[in-house]
XYZ file of N, CA and C in Angstrom:
321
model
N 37.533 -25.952 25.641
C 38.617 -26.000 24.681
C 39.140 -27.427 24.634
N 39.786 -28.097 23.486
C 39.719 -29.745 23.173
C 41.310 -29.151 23.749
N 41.488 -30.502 24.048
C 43.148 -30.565 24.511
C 44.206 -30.194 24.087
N 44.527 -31.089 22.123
C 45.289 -30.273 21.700
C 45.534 -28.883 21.652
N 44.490 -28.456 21.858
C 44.613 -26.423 21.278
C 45.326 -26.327 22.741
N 44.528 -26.341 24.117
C 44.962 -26.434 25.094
C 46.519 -26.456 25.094
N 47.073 -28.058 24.555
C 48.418 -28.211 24.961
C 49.349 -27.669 23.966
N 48.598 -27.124 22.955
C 49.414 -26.522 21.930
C 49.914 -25.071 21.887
N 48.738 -24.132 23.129
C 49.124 -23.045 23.159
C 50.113 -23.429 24.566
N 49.467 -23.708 25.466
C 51.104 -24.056 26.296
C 52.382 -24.264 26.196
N 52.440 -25.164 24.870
C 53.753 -25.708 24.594
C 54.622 -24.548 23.745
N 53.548 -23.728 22.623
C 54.443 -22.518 22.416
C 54.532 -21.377 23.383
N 53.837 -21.188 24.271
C 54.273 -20.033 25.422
C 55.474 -20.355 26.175
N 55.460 -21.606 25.862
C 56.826 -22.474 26.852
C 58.024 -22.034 26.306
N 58.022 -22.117 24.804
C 59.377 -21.924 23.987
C 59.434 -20.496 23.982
N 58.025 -19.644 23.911
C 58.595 -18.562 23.659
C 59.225 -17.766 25.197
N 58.872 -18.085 26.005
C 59.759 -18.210 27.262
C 59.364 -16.554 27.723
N 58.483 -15.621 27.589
C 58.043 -14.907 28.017
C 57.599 -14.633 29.966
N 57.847 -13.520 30.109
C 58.159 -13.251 31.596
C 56.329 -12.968 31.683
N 55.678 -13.471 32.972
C 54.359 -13.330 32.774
C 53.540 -11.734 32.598
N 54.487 -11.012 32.828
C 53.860 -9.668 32.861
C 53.864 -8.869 31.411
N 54.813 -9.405 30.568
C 54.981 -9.495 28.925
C 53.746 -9.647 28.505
N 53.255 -11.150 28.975
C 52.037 -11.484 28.057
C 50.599 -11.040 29.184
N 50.488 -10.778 30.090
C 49.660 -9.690 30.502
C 49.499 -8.846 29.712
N 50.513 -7.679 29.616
C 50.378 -6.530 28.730
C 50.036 -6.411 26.909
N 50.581 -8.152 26.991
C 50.475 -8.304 25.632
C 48.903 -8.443 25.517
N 47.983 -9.235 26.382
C 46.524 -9.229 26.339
C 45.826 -8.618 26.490
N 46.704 -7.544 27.603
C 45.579 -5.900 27.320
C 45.444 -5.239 26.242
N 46.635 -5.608 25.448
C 46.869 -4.880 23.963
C 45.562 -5.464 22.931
N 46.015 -7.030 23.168
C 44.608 -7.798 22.441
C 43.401 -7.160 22.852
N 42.930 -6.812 23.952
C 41.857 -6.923 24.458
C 41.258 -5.373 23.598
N 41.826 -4.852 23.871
C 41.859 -3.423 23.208
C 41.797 -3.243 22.190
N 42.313 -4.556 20.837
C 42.033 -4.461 19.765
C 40.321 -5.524 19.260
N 40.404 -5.938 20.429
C 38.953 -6.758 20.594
C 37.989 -6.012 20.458
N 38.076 -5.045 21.339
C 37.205 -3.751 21.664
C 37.061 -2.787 20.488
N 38.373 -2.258 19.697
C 38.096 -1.587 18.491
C 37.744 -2.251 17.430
N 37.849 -3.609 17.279
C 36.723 -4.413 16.322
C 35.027 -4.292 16.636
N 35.393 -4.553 17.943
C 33.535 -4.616 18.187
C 32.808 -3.038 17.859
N 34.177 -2.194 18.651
C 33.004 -0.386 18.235
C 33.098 -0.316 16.192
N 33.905 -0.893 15.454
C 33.712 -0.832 14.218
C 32.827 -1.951 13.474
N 32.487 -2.906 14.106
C 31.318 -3.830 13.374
C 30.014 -3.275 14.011
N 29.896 -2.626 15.423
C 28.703 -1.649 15.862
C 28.597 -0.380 15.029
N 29.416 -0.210 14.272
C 29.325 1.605 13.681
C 28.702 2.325 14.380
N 30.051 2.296 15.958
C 29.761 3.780 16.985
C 30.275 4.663 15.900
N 29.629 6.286 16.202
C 30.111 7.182 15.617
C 31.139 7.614 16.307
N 32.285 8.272 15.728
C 33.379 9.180 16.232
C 34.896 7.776 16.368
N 34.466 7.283 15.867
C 35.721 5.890 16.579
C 36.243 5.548 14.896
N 37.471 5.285 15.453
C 38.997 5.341 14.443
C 38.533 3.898 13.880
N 37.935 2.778 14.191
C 37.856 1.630 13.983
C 36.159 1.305 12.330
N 36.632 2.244 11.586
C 35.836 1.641 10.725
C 36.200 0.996 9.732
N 35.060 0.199 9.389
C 35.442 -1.032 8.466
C 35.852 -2.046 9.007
N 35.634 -2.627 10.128
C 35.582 -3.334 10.389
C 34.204 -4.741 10.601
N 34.831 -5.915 10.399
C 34.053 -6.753 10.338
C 33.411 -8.151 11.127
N 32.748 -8.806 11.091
C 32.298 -9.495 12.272
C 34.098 -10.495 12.430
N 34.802 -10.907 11.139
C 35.805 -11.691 11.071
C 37.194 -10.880 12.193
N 37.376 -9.750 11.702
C 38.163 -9.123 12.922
C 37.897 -9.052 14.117
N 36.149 -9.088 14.752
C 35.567 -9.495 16.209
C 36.267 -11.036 16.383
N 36.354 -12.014 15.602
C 36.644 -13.364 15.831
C 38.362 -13.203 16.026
N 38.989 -12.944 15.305
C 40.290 -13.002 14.726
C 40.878 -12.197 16.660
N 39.999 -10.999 16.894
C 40.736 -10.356 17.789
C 40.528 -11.268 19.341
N 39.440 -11.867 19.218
C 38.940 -12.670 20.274
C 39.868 -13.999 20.065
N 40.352 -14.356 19.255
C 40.966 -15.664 19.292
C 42.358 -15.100 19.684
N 42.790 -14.206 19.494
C 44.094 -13.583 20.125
C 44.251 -13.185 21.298
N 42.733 -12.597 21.924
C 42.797 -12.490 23.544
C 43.016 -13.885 24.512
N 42.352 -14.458 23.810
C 42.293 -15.947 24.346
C 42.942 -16.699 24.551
N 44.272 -16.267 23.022
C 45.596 -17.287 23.412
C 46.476 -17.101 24.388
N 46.406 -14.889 23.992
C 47.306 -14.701 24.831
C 46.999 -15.340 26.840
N 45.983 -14.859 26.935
C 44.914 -14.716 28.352
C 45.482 -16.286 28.822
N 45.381 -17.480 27.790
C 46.157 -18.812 27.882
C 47.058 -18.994 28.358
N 48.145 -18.340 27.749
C 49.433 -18.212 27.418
C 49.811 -18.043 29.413
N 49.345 -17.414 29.769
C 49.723 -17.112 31.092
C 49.500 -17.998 32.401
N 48.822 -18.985 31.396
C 48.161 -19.809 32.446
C 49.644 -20.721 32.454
N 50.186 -20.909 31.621
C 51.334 -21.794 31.591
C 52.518 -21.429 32.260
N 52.701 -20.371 33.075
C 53.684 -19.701 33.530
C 53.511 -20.175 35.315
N 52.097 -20.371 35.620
C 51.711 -20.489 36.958
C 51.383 -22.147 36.850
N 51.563 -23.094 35.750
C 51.439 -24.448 35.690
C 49.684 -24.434 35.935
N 49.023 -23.977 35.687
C 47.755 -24.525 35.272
C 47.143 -25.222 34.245
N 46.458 -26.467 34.641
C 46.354 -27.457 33.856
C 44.920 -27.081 33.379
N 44.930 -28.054 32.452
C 43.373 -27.732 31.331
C 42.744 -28.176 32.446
N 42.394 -28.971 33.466
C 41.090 -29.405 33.863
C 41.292 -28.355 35.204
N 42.066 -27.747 35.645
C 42.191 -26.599 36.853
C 41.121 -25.876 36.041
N 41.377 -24.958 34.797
C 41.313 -24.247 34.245
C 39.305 -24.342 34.155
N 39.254 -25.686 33.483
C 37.850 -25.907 33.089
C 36.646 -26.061 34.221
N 37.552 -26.359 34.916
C 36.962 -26.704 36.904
C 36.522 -25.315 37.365
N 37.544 -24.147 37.360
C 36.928 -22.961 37.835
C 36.323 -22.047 36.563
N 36.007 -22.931 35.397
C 35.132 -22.002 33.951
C 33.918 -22.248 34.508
N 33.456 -23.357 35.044
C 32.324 -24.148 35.181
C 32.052 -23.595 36.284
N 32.863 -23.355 37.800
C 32.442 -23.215 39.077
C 31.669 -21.359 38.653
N 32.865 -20.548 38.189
C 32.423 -19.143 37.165
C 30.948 -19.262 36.816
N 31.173 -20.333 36.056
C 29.855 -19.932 34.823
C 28.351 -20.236 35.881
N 28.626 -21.375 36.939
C 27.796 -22.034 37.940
C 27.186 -20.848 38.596
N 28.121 -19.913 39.121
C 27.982 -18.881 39.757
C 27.087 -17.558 39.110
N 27.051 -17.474 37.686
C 26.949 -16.389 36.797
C 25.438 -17.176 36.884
N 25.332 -17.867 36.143
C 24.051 -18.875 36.525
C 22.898 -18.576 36.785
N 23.525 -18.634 38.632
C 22.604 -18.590 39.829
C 21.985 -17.046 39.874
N 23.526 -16.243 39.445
C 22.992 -14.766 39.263
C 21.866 -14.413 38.439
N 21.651 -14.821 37.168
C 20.734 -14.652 36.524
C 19.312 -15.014 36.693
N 19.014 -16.114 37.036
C 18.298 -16.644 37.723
C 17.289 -15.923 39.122
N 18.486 -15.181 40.166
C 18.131 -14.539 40.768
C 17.504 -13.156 40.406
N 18.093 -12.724 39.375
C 17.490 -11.356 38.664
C 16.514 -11.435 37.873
N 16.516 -12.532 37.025
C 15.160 -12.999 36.731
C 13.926 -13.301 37.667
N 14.278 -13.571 38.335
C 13.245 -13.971 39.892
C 12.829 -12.837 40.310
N 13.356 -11.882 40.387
C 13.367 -10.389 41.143
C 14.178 -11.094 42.471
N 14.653 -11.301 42.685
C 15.628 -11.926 43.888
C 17.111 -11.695 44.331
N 17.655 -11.031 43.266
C 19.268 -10.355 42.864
C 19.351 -9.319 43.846
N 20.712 -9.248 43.613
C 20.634 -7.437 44.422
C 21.283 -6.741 43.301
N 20.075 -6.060 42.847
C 20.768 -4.829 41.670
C 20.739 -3.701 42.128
């Protein structure tokens, strides 16, 4: 993520002055509407979410993200904390694949 966006969602979580467990709940809410975009651009059967489109998968994902952000600013985490353990994550996810590809994993 480029900096501005970074310091831009910080700086409004700042004003909006939210208690961190607010915007927790507020991202499970996102996350959940993430999820009923994706079962309506899959056309599962039986699910309340039709008509939906690949733009509401984006729209709901850019809202998990801010909120999921948003929280990082409450515990003072900085963009390069943040990008330091995306990378150490992703380093890790990696190696996993790799290993399962190998036959070497433990599945």
């Amino acid at each position: 993520m480029d900096v501005p966006t970074f310091n831009r969602i910080q700086r409004l979580a700042k004003v909006e002055n939210e208690d961190v467990f607010t915007r927790l709940g507020k991202t499970m809410e996102e996350l959940g509407e993430l999820a009923g975009a994706m079962l309506g651009v899959a056309q599962v059967q039986h699910t309340a979410y039709k008509g939906k489109t690949r733009e509401d998968v984006v729209e709901e994902l850019a809202d998990t993200l801010i909120t999921s952000m948003s929280i990082a600013e409450k515990y003072a985490i900085t963009r390069d904390e943040l990008i330091g353990m995306m990378n150490f994550k992703c380093n890790k996810w990696e190696r996993l694949i790799e290993e399962q590809s190998n036959g070497t994993g433990n599945c």
